[in-house]
């Protein structure tokens, strides 16, 4: 592919300088912002992520902030997950659905206070849907995109690195919870979360001006830990079954099709825009669902369009993300498979760009 022309529409991030100095080799575009995809090579980045610690510029995970007396009510209108027992200091993975029950986004929601929330979004323009609802229902809430940019610290040595910059107390943060920790006298939200299965943290950097100082502080402090710049890894996230909005699911899919039924309590989610539609479809159950699919043969090409999943002449699904896994010595992939073929270990074929390959459907991902 040719290069992408920079312009003001394609936003840089507070960490772009550090990303460039580390020798980023490729980007994708996410929420109209640059997201690194490769530093040394996808395979080298993968190995390093599993053995050391990486600092990720995930500023593309933009925040939609809800602030005001109706913030909690508005948040519940967006998702079929029951938020009534969610306490401040918690992160929740929340499917966001439209009035048909279709997925609009799959963000992490942070409850800062009863009247203040951040929705840390995947790649879709959620801000306008949320503003539309707030205004249409005349809610008493401000909705905007604050100057907050997540920086992720991921990998087995993440605790060691973070303790050196924020103090030992960061290690006490439990999974999907957050606390406030100071950097250069500024309180920042630090959560134990991130788009990998290797463990780690996300620092919600409030104020672009401290982006590079924090980047440098982490790189300095982690010299002997082999810290390096990294990014969400296309192999590791498929092994772990972490879904990518726009790739593995779209607004044509319900949360149940996406395997996100465990994050829905539709009956209890009173006010959710898609509640009636989801209650209707939940009665029947989904007819297709996300699955792990192992594709035989040597390394598959990049998956930049759907690959049909076939059972003989019949199309029974599609693969939407795929990669060669060095650890599992096979091609791992994520796809959507029809009910007739979604049982564990069902044999199918996948029509890749370089030909039909044998494949096996699994109910569980690799990690
Ligand atoms: N962190 C933050 N914002 C994000 C992402 C993130 N926004 C975009 C994108 N990632 C949203 N999608 C996901 C997908 C998966 C997870 C988080 C965000 C995730 N899932 C865990 C899992 O499936 O194992 C755990 C979910 C749970 O148990 O609650 O972490 O990564 N800030």
Short mmCIF file of N, CA and C in Angstrom, two decimals, residues 202-304:
data_model
loop_
_atom_site.label_atom_id
_atom_site.label_comp_id
_atom_site.label_asym_id
_atom_site.label_seq_id
_atom_site.Cartn_x
_atom_site.Cartn_y
_atom_site.Cartn_z
N UNK A 202 -3.62 1.12 32.12
CA UNK A 202 -3.87 2.23 31.21
C UNK A 202 -3.87 3.51 32.03
N UNK A 203 -3.06 4.48 31.58
CA UNK A 203 -2.97 5.78 32.23
C UNK A 203 -3.78 6.74 31.37
N UNK A 204 -4.80 7.37 31.96
CA UNK A 204 -5.62 8.33 31.22
C UNK A 204 -4.97 9.70 31.37
N UNK A 205 -4.14 10.05 30.39
CA UNK A 205 -3.33 11.26 30.47
C UNK A 205 -4.20 12.48 30.18
N UNK A 206 -4.44 13.26 31.22
CA UNK A 206 -5.32 14.42 31.14
C UNK A 206 -4.45 15.66 30.96
N UNK A 207 -4.51 16.26 29.76
CA UNK A 207 -3.64 17.39 29.43
C UNK A 207 -2.51 16.93 28.52
N UNK A 208 -2.60 17.31 27.25
CA UNK A 208 -1.61 16.86 26.26
C UNK A 208 -0.19 17.26 26.63
N UNK A 209 -0.05 18.33 27.38
CA UNK A 209 1.28 18.85 27.72
C UNK A 209 2.13 17.85 28.51
N UNK A 210 1.53 16.95 29.28
CA UNK A 210 2.34 15.99 30.05
C UNK A 210 2.50 14.66 29.32
N UNK A 211 2.01 14.58 28.09
CA UNK A 211 2.15 13.34 27.32
C UNK A 211 3.58 12.91 27.14
N UNK A 212 4.40 13.77 26.56
CA UNK A 212 5.81 13.40 26.31
C UNK A 212 6.63 13.28 27.59
N UNK A 213 6.44 14.18 28.58
CA UNK A 213 7.15 13.97 29.86
C UNK A 213 6.87 12.58 30.46
N UNK A 214 5.62 12.13 30.42
CA UNK A 214 5.28 10.81 30.96
C UNK A 214 5.89 9.70 30.10
N UNK A 215 5.82 9.85 28.80
CA UNK A 215 6.43 8.88 27.88
C UNK A 215 7.91 8.70 28.22
N UNK A 216 8.64 9.83 28.33
CA UNK A 216 10.08 9.77 28.63
C UNK A 216 10.33 9.16 30.00
N UNK A 217 9.52 9.52 30.98
CA UNK A 217 9.71 8.99 32.34
C UNK A 217 9.59 7.46 32.34
N UNK A 218 8.61 6.91 31.61
CA UNK A 218 8.42 5.46 31.54
C UNK A 218 9.60 4.80 30.82
N UNK A 219 10.04 5.40 29.74
CA UNK A 219 11.15 4.82 28.96
C UNK A 219 12.45 4.83 29.77
N UNK A 220 12.71 5.92 30.50
CA UNK A 220 13.90 6.04 31.36
C UNK A 220 13.85 4.99 32.48
N UNK A 221 12.71 4.96 33.18
CA UNK A 221 12.57 4.10 34.36
C UNK A 221 12.66 2.62 33.99
N UNK A 222 12.34 2.28 32.75
CA UNK A 222 12.27 0.87 32.36
C UNK A 222 13.44 0.37 31.55
N UNK A 223 14.50 1.18 31.46
CA UNK A 223 15.66 0.81 30.65
C UNK A 223 16.12 -0.63 30.91
N UNK A 224 16.31 -0.99 32.18
CA UNK A 224 16.81 -2.33 32.52
C UNK A 224 15.70 -3.39 32.46
N UNK A 225 14.46 -2.97 32.20
CA UNK A 225 13.35 -3.93 32.05
C UNK A 225 13.10 -4.22 30.57
N UNK A 226 13.94 -3.67 29.72
CA UNK A 226 13.78 -3.83 28.27
C UNK A 226 12.48 -3.22 27.77
N UNK A 227 12.09 -2.08 28.36
CA UNK A 227 10.86 -1.41 27.91
C UNK A 227 11.06 -0.92 26.48
N UNK A 228 9.99 -0.99 25.68
CA UNK A 228 10.04 -0.46 24.32
C UNK A 228 8.64 0.03 23.92
N UNK A 229 8.59 0.86 22.91
CA UNK A 229 7.30 1.29 22.39
C UNK A 229 6.61 0.08 21.76
N UNK A 230 5.30 0.01 21.93
CA UNK A 230 4.53 -1.08 21.33
C UNK A 230 3.17 -0.57 20.91
N UNK A 231 2.28 -1.50 20.60
CA UNK A 231 0.94 -1.14 20.15
C UNK A 231 0.08 -2.40 20.23
N UNK A 232 -1.24 -2.23 20.19
CA UNK A 232 -2.08 -3.43 20.15
C UNK A 232 -1.55 -4.37 19.08
N UNK A 233 -1.33 -5.63 19.46
CA UNK A 233 -0.66 -6.56 18.54
C UNK A 233 -1.67 -7.47 17.85
N UNK A 234 -1.61 -7.47 16.53
CA UNK A 234 -2.58 -8.20 15.71
C UNK A 234 -2.58 -9.71 15.89
N UNK A 235 -1.49 -10.26 16.39
CA UNK A 235 -1.46 -11.70 16.65
C UNK A 235 -2.01 -11.98 18.06
N UNK A 236 -1.45 -11.28 19.03
CA UNK A 236 -1.79 -11.52 20.44
C UNK A 236 -3.26 -11.30 20.71
N UNK A 237 -3.87 -10.28 20.09
CA UNK A 237 -5.27 -9.98 20.39
C UNK A 237 -6.22 -11.00 19.76
N UNK A 238 -5.80 -11.61 18.65
CA UNK A 238 -6.63 -12.66 18.05
C UNK A 238 -6.53 -13.94 18.89
N UNK A 239 -5.32 -14.29 19.32
CA UNK A 239 -5.16 -15.43 20.24
C UNK A 239 -6.07 -15.29 21.45
N UNK A 240 -6.16 -14.06 21.97
CA UNK A 240 -6.92 -13.80 23.19
C UNK A 240 -8.39 -13.54 22.95
N UNK A 241 -8.81 -13.45 21.69
CA UNK A 241 -10.23 -13.24 21.37
C UNK A 241 -10.71 -11.84 21.71
N UNK A 242 -9.81 -10.85 21.68
CA UNK A 242 -10.24 -9.46 21.89
C UNK A 242 -10.80 -8.94 20.58
N UNK A 243 -12.06 -8.52 20.60
CA UNK A 243 -12.74 -8.13 19.38
C UNK A 243 -12.36 -6.71 18.95
N UNK A 244 -12.42 -6.47 17.64
CA UNK A 244 -12.11 -5.17 17.07
C UNK A 244 -13.36 -4.65 16.35
N UNK A 245 -13.93 -3.56 16.89
CA UNK A 245 -15.14 -2.99 16.29
C UNK A 245 -14.82 -2.48 14.89
N UNK A 246 -15.70 -2.78 13.93
CA UNK A 246 -15.46 -2.40 12.53
C UNK A 246 -14.81 -3.53 11.76
N UNK A 247 -14.10 -4.42 12.47
CA UNK A 247 -13.53 -5.61 11.84
C UNK A 247 -14.38 -6.83 12.18
N UNK A 248 -14.42 -7.19 13.46
CA UNK A 248 -15.08 -8.42 13.87
C UNK A 248 -16.57 -8.25 14.11
N UNK A 249 -17.01 -7.00 14.20
CA UNK A 249 -18.44 -6.73 14.39
C UNK A 249 -18.74 -5.34 13.86
N UNK A 250 -20.02 -5.13 13.50
CA UNK A 250 -20.48 -3.83 13.01
C UNK A 250 -21.87 -3.58 13.60
N UNK A 251 -22.54 -2.53 13.12
CA UNK A 251 -23.89 -2.26 13.62
C UNK A 251 -24.91 -3.26 13.10
N UNK A 252 -24.49 -4.18 12.24
CA UNK A 252 -25.38 -5.27 11.82
C UNK A 252 -25.44 -6.39 12.85
N UNK A 253 -24.57 -6.36 13.85
CA UNK A 253 -24.51 -7.45 14.83
C UNK A 253 -25.09 -7.03 16.18
N UNK A 254 -25.74 -7.99 16.84
CA UNK A 254 -26.18 -7.77 18.22
C UNK A 254 -25.02 -8.17 19.15
N UNK A 255 -25.08 -7.71 20.41
CA UNK A 255 -24.04 -8.14 21.37
C UNK A 255 -23.99 -9.66 21.51
N UNK A 256 -25.14 -10.31 21.39
CA UNK A 256 -25.18 -11.77 21.55
C UNK A 256 -24.42 -12.47 20.44
N UNK A 257 -24.55 -11.97 19.21
CA UNK A 257 -23.79 -12.52 18.10
C UNK A 257 -22.29 -12.34 18.34
N UNK A 258 -21.93 -11.26 19.01
CA UNK A 258 -20.52 -10.96 19.26
C UNK A 258 -19.95 -11.72 20.45
N UNK A 259 -20.78 -12.55 21.09
CA UNK A 259 -20.31 -13.27 22.27
C UNK A 259 -20.24 -12.36 23.48
N UNK A 260 -20.95 -11.23 23.41
CA UNK A 260 -20.93 -10.27 24.52
C UNK A 260 -22.21 -10.36 25.36
N UNK A 261 -22.92 -11.47 25.22
CA UNK A 261 -24.13 -11.67 26.01
C UNK A 261 -23.84 -11.64 27.50
N UNK A 262 -22.61 -12.05 27.90
CA UNK A 262 -22.28 -12.03 29.32
C UNK A 262 -22.14 -10.61 29.87
N UNK A 263 -22.10 -9.61 28.99
CA UNK A 263 -22.05 -8.22 29.44
C UNK A 263 -23.41 -7.53 29.27
N UNK A 264 -24.47 -8.32 29.07
CA UNK A 264 -25.82 -7.77 28.92
C UNK A 264 -26.72 -8.29 30.04
N UNK A 265 -27.52 -7.39 30.61
CA UNK A 265 -28.60 -7.77 31.55
C UNK A 265 -29.82 -7.01 31.06
N UNK A 266 -30.25 -7.37 29.85
CA UNK A 266 -31.21 -6.53 29.13
C UNK A 266 -32.50 -6.31 29.91
N UNK A 267 -32.96 -7.37 30.61
CA UNK A 267 -34.20 -7.25 31.40
C UNK A 267 -34.09 -6.13 32.43
N UNK A 268 -32.89 -6.03 33.04
CA UNK A 268 -32.68 -5.05 34.12
C UNK A 268 -32.29 -3.68 33.61
N UNK A 269 -31.86 -3.62 32.35
CA UNK A 269 -31.31 -2.36 31.81
C UNK A 269 -32.42 -1.43 31.35
N UNK A 270 -33.20 -0.95 32.30
CA UNK A 270 -34.35 -0.10 31.97
C UNK A 270 -33.86 1.25 31.47
N UNK A 271 -34.39 1.66 30.31
CA UNK A 271 -33.97 2.92 29.71
C UNK A 271 -33.09 2.72 28.50
N UNK A 272 -32.45 1.53 28.39
CA UNK A 272 -31.55 1.25 27.25
C UNK A 272 -32.31 1.38 25.93
N UNK A 273 -31.76 2.16 25.02
CA UNK A 273 -32.42 2.44 23.73
C UNK A 273 -32.74 1.16 22.96
N UNK A 274 -31.91 0.14 23.08
CA UNK A 274 -32.11 -1.09 22.30
C UNK A 274 -32.78 -2.20 23.09
N UNK A 275 -33.34 -1.86 24.26
CA UNK A 275 -33.84 -2.89 25.16
C UNK A 275 -34.94 -3.75 24.53
N UNK A 276 -35.95 -3.12 23.96
CA UNK A 276 -37.07 -3.88 23.38
C UNK A 276 -36.59 -4.78 22.24
N UNK A 277 -35.75 -4.22 21.39
CA UNK A 277 -35.24 -5.00 20.25
C UNK A 277 -34.43 -6.19 20.75
N UNK A 278 -33.59 -5.98 21.77
CA UNK A 278 -32.75 -7.07 22.29
C UNK A 278 -33.57 -8.12 23.02
N UNK A 279 -34.60 -7.68 23.74
CA UNK A 279 -35.46 -8.66 24.42
C UNK A 279 -36.14 -9.55 23.39
N UNK A 280 -36.53 -8.96 22.26
CA UNK A 280 -37.17 -9.73 21.19
C UNK A 280 -36.20 -10.76 20.59
N UNK A 281 -34.98 -10.32 20.24
CA UNK A 281 -34.04 -11.26 19.62
C UNK A 281 -33.48 -12.26 20.62
N UNK A 282 -33.37 -11.85 21.90
CA UNK A 282 -32.81 -12.74 22.92
C UNK A 282 -33.71 -13.95 23.14
N UNK A 283 -35.02 -13.79 22.91
CA UNK A 283 -35.97 -14.89 23.09
C UNK A 283 -35.66 -16.05 22.15
N UNK A 284 -35.35 -15.71 20.90
CA UNK A 284 -34.99 -16.73 19.90
C UNK A 284 -33.55 -17.19 20.08
N UNK A 285 -32.68 -16.26 20.48
CA UNK A 285 -31.24 -16.52 20.54
C UNK A 285 -30.62 -16.19 19.20
N UNK A 286 -29.30 -15.95 19.18
CA UNK A 286 -28.65 -15.58 17.92
C UNK A 286 -28.56 -16.77 16.98
N UNK A 287 -28.47 -16.51 15.67
CA UNK A 287 -28.31 -17.60 14.71
C UNK A 287 -26.87 -17.67 14.17
N UNK A 288 -26.06 -16.70 14.57
CA UNK A 288 -24.62 -16.76 14.27
C UNK A 288 -23.89 -16.17 15.46
N UNK A 289 -22.64 -16.57 15.64
CA UNK A 289 -21.88 -16.08 16.79
C UNK A 289 -20.38 -16.05 16.49
N UNK A 290 -19.70 -15.16 17.20
CA UNK A 290 -18.23 -15.07 17.08
C UNK A 290 -17.59 -16.36 17.57
N UNK A 291 -16.60 -16.82 16.84
CA UNK A 291 -15.86 -18.02 17.20
C UNK A 291 -14.37 -17.86 16.90
N UNK A 292 -13.57 -18.65 17.61
CA UNK A 292 -12.16 -18.83 17.26
C UNK A 292 -12.12 -19.84 16.12
N UNK A 293 -11.32 -19.57 15.11
CA UNK A 293 -11.21 -20.49 13.97
C UNK A 293 -9.73 -20.70 13.66
N UNK A 294 -9.32 -21.96 13.68
CA UNK A 294 -7.93 -22.29 13.33
C UNK A 294 -7.88 -22.59 11.84
N UNK A 295 -7.00 -21.90 11.12
CA UNK A 295 -6.89 -22.08 9.67
C UNK A 295 -5.59 -22.82 9.35
N UNK A 296 -5.70 -23.95 8.68
CA UNK A 296 -4.53 -24.80 8.39
C UNK A 296 -3.61 -24.15 7.36
N UNK A 297 -2.42 -24.72 7.26
CA UNK A 297 -1.46 -24.26 6.25
C UNK A 297 -0.48 -23.24 6.79
N UNK A 298 0.36 -22.72 5.90
CA UNK A 298 1.36 -21.74 6.36
C UNK A 298 0.74 -20.36 6.51
N UNK A 299 1.56 -19.38 6.84
CA UNK A 299 1.10 -18.04 7.22
C UNK A 299 0.09 -17.43 6.24
N UNK A 300 -1.09 -17.06 6.77
CA UNK A 300 -2.13 -16.44 5.92
C UNK A 300 -1.74 -14.98 5.61
N UNK A 301 -2.27 -14.43 4.50
CA UNK A 301 -2.04 -13.00 4.23
C UNK A 301 -2.82 -12.12 5.20
N UNK A 302 -2.62 -10.81 5.11
CA UNK A 302 -3.36 -9.87 5.96
C UNK A 302 -4.85 -9.96 5.61
N UNK A 303 -5.68 -9.96 6.63
CA UNK A 303 -7.14 -10.06 6.42
C UNK A 303 -7.72 -8.65 6.38
N UNK A 304 -7.89 -8.09 5.16
CA UNK A 304 -8.43 -6.74 5.05
C UNK A 304 -9.82 -6.73 4.39
#
